[in-house]
C-alpha positions as protocol buffer text, in pm:
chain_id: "A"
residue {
  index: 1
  type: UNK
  ca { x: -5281 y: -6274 z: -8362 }
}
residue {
  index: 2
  type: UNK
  ca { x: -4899 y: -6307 z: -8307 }
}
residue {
  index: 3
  type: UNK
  ca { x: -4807 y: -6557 z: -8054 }
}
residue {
  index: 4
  type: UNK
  ca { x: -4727 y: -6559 z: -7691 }
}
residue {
  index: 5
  type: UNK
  ca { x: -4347 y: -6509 z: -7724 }
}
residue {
  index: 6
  type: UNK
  ca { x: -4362 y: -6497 z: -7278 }
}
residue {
  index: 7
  type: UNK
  ca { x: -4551 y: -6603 z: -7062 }
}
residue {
  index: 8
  type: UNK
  ca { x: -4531 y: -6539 z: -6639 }
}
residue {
  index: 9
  type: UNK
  ca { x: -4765 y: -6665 z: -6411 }
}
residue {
  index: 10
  type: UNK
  ca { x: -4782 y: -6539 z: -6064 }
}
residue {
  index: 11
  type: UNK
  ca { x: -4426 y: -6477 z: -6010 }
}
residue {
  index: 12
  type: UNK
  ca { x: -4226 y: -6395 z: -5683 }
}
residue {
  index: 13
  type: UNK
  ca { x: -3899 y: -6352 z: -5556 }
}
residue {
  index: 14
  type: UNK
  ca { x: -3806 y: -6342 z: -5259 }
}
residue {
  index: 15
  type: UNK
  ca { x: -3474 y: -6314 z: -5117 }
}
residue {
  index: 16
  type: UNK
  ca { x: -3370 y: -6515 z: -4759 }
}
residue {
  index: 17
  type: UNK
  ca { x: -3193 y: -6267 z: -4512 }
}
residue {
  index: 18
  type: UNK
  ca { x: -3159 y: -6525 z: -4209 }
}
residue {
  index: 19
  type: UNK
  ca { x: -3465 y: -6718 z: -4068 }
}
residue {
  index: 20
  type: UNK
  ca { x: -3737 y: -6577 z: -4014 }
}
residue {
  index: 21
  type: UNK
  ca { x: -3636 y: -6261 z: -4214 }
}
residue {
  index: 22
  type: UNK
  ca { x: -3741 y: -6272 z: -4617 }
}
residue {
  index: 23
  type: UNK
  ca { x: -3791 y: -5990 z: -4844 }
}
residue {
  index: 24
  type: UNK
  ca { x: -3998 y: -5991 z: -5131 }
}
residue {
  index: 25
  type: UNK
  ca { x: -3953 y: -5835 z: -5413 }
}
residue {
  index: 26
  type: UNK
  ca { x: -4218 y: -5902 z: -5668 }
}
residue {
  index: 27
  type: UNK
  ca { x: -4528 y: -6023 z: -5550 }
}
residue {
  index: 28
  type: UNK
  ca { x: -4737 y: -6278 z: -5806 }
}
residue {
  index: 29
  type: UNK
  ca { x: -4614 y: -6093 z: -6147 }
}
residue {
  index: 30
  type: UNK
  ca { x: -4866 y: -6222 z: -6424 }
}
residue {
  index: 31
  type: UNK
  ca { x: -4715 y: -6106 z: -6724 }
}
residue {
  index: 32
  type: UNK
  ca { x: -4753 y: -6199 z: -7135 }
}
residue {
  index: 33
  type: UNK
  ca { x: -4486 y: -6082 z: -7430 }
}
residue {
  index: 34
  type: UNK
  ca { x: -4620 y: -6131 z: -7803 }
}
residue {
  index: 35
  type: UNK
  ca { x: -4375 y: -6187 z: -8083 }
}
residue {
  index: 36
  type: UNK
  ca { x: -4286 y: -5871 z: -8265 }
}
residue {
  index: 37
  type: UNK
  ca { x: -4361 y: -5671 z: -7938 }
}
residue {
  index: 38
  type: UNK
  ca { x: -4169 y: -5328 z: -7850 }
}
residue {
  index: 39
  type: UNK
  ca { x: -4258 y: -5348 z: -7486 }
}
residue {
  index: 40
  type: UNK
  ca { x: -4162 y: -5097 z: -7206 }
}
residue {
  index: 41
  type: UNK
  ca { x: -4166 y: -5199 z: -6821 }
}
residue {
  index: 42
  type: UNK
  ca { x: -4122 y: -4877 z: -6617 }
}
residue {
  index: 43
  type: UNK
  ca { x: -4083 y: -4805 z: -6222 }
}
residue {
  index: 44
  type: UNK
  ca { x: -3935 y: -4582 z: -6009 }
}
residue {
  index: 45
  type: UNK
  ca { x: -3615 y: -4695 z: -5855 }
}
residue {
  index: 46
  type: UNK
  ca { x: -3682 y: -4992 z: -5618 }
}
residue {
  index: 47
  type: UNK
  ca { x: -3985 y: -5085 z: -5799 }
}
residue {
  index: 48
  type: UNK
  ca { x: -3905 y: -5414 z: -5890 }
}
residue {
  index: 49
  type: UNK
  ca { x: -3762 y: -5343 z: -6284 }
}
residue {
  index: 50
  type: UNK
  ca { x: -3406 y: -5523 z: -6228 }
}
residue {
  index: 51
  type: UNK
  ca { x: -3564 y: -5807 z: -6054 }
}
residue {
  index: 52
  type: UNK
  ca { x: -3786 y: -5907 z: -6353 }
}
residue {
  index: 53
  type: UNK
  ca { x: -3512 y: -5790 z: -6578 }
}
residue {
  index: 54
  type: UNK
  ca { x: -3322 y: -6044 z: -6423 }
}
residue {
  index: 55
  type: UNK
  ca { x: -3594 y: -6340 z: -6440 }
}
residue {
  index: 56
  type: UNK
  ca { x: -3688 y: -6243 z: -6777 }
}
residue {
  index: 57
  type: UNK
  ca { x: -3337 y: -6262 z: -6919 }
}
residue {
  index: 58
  type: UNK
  ca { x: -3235 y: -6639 z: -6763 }
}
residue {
  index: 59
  type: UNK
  ca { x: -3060 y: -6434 z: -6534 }
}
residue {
  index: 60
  type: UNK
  ca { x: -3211 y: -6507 z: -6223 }
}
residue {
  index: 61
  type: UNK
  ca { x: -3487 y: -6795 z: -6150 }
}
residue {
  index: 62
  type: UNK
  ca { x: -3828 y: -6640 z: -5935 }
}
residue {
  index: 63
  type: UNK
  ca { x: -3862 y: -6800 z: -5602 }
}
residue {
  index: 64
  type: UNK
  ca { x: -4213 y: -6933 z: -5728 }
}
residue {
  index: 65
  type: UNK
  ca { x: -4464 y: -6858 z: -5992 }
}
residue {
  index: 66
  type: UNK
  ca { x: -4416 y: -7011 z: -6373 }
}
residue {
  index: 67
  type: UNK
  ca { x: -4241 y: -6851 z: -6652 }
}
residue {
  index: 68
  type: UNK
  ca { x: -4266 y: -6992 z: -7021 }
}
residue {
  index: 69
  type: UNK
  ca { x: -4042 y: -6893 z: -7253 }
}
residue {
  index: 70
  type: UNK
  ca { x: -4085 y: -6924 z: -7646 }
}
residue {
  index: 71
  type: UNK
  ca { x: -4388 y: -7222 z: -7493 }
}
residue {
  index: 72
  type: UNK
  ca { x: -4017 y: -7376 z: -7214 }
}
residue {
  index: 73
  type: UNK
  ca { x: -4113 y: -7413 z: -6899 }
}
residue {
  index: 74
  type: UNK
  ca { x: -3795 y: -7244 z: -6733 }
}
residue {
  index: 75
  type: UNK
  ca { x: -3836 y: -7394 z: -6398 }
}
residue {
  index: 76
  type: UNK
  ca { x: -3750 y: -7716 z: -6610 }
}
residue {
  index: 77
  type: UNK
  ca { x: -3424 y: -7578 z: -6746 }
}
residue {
  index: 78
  type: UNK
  ca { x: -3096 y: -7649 z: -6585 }
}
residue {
  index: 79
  type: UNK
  ca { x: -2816 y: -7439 z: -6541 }
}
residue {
  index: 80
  type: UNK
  ca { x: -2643 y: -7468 z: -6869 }
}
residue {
  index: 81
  type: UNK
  ca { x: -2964 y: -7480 z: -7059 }
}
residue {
  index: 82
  type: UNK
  ca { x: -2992 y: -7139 z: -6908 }
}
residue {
  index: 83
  type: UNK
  ca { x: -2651 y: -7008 z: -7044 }
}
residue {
  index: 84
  type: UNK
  ca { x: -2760 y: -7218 z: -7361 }
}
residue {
  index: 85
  type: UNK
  ca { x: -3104 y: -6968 z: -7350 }
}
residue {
  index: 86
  type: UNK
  ca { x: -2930 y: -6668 z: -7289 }
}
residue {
  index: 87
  type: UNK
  ca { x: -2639 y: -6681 z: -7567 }
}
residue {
  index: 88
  type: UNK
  ca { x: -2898 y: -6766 z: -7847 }
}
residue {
  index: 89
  type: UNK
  ca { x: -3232 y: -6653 z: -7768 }
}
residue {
  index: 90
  type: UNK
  ca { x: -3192 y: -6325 z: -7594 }
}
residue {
  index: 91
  type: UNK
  ca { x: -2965 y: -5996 z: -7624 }
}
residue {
  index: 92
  type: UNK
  ca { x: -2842 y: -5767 z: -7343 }
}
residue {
  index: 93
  type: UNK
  ca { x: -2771 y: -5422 z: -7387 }
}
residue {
  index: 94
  type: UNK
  ca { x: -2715 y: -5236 z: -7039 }
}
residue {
  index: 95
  type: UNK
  ca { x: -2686 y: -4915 z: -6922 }
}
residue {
  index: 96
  type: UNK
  ca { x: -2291 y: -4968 z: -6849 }
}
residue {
  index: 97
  type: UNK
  ca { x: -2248 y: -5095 z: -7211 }
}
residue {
  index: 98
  type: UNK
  ca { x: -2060 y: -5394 z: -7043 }
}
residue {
  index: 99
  type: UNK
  ca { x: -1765 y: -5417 z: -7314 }
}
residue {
  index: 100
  type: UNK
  ca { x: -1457 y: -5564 z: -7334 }
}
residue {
  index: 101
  type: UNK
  ca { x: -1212 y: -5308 z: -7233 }
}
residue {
  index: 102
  type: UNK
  ca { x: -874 y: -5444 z: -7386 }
}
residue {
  index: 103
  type: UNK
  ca { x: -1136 y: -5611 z: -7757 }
}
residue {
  index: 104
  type: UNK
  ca { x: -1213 y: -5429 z: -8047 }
}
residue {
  index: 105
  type: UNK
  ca { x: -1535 y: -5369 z: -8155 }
}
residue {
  index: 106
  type: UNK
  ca { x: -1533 y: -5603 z: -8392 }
}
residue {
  index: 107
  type: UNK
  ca { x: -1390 y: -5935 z: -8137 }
}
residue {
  index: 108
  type: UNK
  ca { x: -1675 y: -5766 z: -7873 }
}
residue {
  index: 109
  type: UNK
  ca { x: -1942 y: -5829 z: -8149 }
}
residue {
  index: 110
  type: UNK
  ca { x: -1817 y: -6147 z: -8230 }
}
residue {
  index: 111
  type: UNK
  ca { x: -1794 y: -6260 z: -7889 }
}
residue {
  index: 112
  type: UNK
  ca { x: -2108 y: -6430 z: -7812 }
}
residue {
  index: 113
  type: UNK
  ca { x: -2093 y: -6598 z: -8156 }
}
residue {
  index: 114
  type: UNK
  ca { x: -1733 y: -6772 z: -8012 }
}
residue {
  index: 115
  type: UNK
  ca { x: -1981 y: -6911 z: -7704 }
}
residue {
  index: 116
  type: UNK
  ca { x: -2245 y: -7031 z: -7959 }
}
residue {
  index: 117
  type: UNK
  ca { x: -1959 y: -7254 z: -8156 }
}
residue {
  index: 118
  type: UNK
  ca { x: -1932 y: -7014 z: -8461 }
}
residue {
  index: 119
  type: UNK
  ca { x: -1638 y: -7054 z: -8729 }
}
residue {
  index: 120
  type: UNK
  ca { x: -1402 y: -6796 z: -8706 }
}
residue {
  index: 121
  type: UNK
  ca { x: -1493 y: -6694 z: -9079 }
}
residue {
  index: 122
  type: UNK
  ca { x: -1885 y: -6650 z: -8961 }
}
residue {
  index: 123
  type: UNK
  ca { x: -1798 y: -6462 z: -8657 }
}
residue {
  index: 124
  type: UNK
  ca { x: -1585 y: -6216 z: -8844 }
}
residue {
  index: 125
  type: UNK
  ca { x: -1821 y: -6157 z: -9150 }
}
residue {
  index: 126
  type: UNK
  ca { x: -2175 y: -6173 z: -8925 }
}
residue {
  index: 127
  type: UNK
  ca { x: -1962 y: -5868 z: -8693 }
}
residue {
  index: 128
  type: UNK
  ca { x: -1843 y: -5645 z: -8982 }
}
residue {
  index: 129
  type: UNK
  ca { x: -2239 y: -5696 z: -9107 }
}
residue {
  index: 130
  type: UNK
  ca { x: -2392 y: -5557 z: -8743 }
}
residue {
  index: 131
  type: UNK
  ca { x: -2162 y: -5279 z: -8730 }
}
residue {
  index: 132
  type: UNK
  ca { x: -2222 y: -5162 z: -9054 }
}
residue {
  index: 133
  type: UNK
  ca { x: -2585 y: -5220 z: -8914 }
}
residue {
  index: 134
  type: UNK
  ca { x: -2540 y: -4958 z: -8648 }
}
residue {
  index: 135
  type: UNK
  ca { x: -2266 y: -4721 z: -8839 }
}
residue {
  index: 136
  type: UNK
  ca { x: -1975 y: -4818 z: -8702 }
}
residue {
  index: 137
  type: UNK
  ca { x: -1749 y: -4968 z: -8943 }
}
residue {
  index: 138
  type: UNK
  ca { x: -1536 y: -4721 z: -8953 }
}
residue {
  index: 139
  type: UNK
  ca { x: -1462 y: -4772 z: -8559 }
}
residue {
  index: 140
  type: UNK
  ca { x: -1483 y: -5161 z: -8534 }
}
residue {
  index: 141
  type: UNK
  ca { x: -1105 y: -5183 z: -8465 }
}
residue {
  index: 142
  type: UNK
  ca { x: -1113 y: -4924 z: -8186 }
}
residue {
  index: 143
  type: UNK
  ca { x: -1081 y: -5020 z: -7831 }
}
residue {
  index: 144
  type: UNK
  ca { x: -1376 y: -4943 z: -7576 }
}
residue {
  index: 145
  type: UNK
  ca { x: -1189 y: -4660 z: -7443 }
}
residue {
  index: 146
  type: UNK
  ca { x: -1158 y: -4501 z: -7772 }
}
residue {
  index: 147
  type: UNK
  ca { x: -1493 y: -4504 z: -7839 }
}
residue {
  index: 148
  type: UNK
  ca { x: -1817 y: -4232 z: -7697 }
}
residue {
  index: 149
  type: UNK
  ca { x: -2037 y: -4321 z: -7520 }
}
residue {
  index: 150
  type: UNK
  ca { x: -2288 y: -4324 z: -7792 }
}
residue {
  index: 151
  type: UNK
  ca { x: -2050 y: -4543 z: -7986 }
}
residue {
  index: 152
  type: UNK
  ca { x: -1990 y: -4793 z: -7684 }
}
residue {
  index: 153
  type: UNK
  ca { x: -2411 y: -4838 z: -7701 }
}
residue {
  index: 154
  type: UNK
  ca { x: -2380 y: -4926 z: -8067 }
}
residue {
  index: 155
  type: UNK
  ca { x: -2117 y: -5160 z: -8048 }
}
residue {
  index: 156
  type: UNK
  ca { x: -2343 y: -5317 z: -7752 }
}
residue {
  index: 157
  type: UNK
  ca { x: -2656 y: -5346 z: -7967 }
}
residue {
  index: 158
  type: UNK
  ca { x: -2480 y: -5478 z: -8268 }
}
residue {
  index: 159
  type: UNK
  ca { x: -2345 y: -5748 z: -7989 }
}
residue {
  index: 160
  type: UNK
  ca { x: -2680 y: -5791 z: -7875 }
}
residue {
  index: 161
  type: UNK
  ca { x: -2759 y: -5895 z: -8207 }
}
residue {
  index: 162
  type: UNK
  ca { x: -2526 y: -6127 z: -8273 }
}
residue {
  index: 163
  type: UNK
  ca { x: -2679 y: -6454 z: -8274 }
}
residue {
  index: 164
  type: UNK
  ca { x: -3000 y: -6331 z: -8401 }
}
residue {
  index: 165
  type: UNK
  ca { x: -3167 y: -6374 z: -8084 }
}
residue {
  index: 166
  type: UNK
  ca { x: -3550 y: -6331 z: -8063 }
}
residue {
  index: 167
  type: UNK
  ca { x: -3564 y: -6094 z: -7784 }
}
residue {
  index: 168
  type: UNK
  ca { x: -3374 y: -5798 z: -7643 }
}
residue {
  index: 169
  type: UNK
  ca { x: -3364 y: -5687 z: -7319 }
}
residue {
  index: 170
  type: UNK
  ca { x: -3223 y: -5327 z: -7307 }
}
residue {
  index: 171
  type: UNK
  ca { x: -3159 y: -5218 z: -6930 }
}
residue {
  index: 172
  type: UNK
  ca { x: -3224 y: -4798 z: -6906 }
}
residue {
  index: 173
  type: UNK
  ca { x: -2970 y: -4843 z: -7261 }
}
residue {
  index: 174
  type: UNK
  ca { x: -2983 y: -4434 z: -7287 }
}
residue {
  index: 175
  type: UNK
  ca { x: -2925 y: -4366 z: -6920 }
}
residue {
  index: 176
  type: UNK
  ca { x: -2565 y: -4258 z: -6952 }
}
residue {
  index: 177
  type: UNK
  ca { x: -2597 y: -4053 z: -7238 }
}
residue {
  index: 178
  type: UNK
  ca { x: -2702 y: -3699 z: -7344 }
}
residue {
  index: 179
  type: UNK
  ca { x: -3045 y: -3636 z: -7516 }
}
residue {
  index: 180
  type: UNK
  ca { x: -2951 y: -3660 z: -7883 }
}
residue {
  index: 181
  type: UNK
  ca { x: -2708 y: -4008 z: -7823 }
}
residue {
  index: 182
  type: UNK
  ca { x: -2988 y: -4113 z: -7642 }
}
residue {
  index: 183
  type: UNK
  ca { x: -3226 y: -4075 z: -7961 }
}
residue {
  index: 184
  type: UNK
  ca { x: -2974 y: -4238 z: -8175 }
}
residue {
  index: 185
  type: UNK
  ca { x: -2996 y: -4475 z: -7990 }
}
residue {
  index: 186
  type: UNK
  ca { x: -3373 y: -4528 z: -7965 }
}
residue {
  index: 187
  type: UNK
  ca { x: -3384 y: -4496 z: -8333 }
}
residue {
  index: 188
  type: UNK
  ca { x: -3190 y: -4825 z: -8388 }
}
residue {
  index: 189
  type: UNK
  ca { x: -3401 y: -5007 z: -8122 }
}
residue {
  index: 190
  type: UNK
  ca { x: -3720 y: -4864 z: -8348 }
}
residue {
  index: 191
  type: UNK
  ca { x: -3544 y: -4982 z: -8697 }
}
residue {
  index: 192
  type: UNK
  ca { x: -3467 y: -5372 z: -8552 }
}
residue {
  index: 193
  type: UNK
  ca { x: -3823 y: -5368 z: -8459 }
}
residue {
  index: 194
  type: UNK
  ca { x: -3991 y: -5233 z: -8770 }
}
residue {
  index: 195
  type: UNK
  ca { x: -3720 y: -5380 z: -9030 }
}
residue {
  index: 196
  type: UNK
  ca { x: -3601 y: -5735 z: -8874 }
}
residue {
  index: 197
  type: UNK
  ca { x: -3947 y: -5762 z: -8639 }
}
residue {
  index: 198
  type: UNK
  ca { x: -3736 y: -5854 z: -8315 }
}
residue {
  index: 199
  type: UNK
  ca { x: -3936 y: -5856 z: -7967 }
}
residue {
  index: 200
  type: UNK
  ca { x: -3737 y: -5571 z: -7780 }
}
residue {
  index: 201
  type: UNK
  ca { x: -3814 y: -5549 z: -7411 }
}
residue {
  index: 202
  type: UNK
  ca { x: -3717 y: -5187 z: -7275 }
}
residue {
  index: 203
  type: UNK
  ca { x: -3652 y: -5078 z: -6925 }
}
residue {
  index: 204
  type: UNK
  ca { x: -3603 y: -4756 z: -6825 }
}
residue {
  index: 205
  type: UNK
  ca { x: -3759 y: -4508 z: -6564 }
}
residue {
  index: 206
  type: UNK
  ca { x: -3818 y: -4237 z: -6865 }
}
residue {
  index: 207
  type: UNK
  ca { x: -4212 y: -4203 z: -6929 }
}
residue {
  index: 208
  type: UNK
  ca { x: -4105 y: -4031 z: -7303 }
}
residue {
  index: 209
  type: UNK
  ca { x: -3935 y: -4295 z: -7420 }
}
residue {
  index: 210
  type: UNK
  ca { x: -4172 y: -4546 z: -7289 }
}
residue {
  index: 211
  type: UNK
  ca { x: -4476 y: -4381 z: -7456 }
}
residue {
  index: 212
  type: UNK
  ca { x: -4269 y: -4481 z: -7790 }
}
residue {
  index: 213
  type: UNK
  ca { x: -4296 y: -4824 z: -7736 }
}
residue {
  index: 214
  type: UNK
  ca { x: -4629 y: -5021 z: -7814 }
}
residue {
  index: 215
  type: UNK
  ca { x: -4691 y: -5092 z: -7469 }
}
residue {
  index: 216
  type: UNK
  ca { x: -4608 y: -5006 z: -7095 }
}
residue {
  index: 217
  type: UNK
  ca { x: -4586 y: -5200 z: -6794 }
}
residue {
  index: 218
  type: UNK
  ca { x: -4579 y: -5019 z: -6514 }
}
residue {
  index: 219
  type: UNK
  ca { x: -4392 y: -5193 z: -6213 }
}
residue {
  index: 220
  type: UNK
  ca { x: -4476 y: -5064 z: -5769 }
}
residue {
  index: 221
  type: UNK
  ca { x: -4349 y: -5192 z: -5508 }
}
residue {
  index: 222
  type: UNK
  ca { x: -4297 y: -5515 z: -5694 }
}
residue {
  index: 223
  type: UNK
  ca { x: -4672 y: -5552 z: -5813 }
}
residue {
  index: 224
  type: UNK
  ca { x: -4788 y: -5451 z: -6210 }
}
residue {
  index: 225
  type: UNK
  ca { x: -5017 y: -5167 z: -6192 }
}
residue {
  index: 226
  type: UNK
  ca { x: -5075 y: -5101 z: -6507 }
}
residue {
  index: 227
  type: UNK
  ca { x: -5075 y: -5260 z: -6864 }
}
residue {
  index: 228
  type: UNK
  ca { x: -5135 y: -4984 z: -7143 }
}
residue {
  index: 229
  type: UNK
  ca { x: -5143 y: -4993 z: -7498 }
}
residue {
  index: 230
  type: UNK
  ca { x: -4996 y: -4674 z: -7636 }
}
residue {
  index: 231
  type: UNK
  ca { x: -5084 y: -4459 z: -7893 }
}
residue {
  index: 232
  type: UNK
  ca { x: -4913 y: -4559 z: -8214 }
}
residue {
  index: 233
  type: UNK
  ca { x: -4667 y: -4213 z: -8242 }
}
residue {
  index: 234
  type: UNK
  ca { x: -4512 y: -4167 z: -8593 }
}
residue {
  index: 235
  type: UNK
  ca { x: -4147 y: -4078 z: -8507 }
}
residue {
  index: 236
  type: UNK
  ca { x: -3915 y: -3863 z: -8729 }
}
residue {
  index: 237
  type: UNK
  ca { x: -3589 y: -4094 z: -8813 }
}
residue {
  index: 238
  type: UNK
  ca { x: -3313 y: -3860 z: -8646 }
}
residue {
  index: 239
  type: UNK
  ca { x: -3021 y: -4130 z: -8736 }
}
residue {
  index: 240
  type: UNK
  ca { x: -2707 y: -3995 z: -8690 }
}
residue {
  index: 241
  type: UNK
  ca { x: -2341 y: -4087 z: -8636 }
}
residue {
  index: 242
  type: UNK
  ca { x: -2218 y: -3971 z: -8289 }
}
């Protein structure tokens, strides 16, 4: 039985729009991640996806409820145990790619592992590793601009990576890109789950791509209404450099 990796408890979040005017946004969210787990949470826009997103990456604190992560209460955590959380335990890849315009891939890679107190040495050899990971050693002195799109997400994920964190939380991560990109791109999510057994949390509003994960959350009007277990689908590797 792997082990509770999250745990939520009756979470909402509400944001204050002047007294007596609230709005809330997820309504008592009772939600549980295992270890090893290739989750999807889908919704249609306004469902509520970016608001958990947002709790369930540090990035945001619910309004009540109780979230464990990894067994921490985060309601306990401070500020800069947050930031702490966020550099080692979990990586981001978003839909906007969210690199470093005027860095290489390589220094956007090593980036986070500058935050976490790496030596330069590590940094540089741990970066050349995940981009080689992700086929892009042969770009990982190119700028973001020089770069596809499909070669922006890879430098991302290899970021992502870079402190080994536990979990990743990939925001709609095909969203901007065409159809085969896009399954590039989902075939590298599928080989860091299978090969390195990392919990990888996807959200997207794509029902195909969520039926490829192991399980689907699906997020209205703030509330879950339903928790499926997929059927396990045997996918052909389609790897290739774009």
């Amino acid at each position: 039985m792997r082990k509770k990796i999250i745990e939520m408890r009756g979470i909402v979040k509400s944001y204050y729009l002047g007294t007596p005017n609230e709005l809330e946004i997820l309504h008592g969210i009772d939600l549980d991640v295992y270890e090893g787990e290739f989750l999807s949470i889908v919704g249609a826009s306004g469902s509520g996806k970016s608001t958990l997103m947002n709790i369930l990456g540090a990035l945001d604190r619910p309004t009540q409820g109780h979230f464990f992560l990894d067994q921490l209460p985060m309601e306990n955590v401070k500020d800069e145990g947050l930031s702490k959380i966020r550099n080692e335990k979990i990586g981001f890849v978003f839909q906007t790619f969210n690199l470093i315009p005027r860095s290489s891939a390589l220094n956007n890679v090593a980036l986070p592992m500058l935050y976490g107190g790496k030596s330069r040495s590590v940094r540089t050899k741990r970066a050349k590793e995940l981009l080689e990971l992700v086929d892009m050693t042969a770009r990982s002195h190119h700028r973001p601009n020089e770069l596809s799109g499909g070669q922006k997400q890879r430098v991302a994920i290899a970021r992502a990576m870079a402190n080994d964190p536990a979990i990743i939380l990939a925001d709609e991560p095909t969203g901007a890109l065409d159809t085969h990109t896009g399954r590039m791109v989902m075939d590298i999510f599928h080989r860091l789950h299978q090969e390195q057994g990392k919990t990888i949390i996807l959200i997207t509003h794509n029902t195909e791509l969520a039926l490829e994960t192991e399980r689907t959350i699906r997020l209205k009007d703030g509330s879950i209404v339903e928790n499926k277990i997929n059927e396990k689908i045997q996918l052909e590797g389609s790897y290739e450099s774009a």
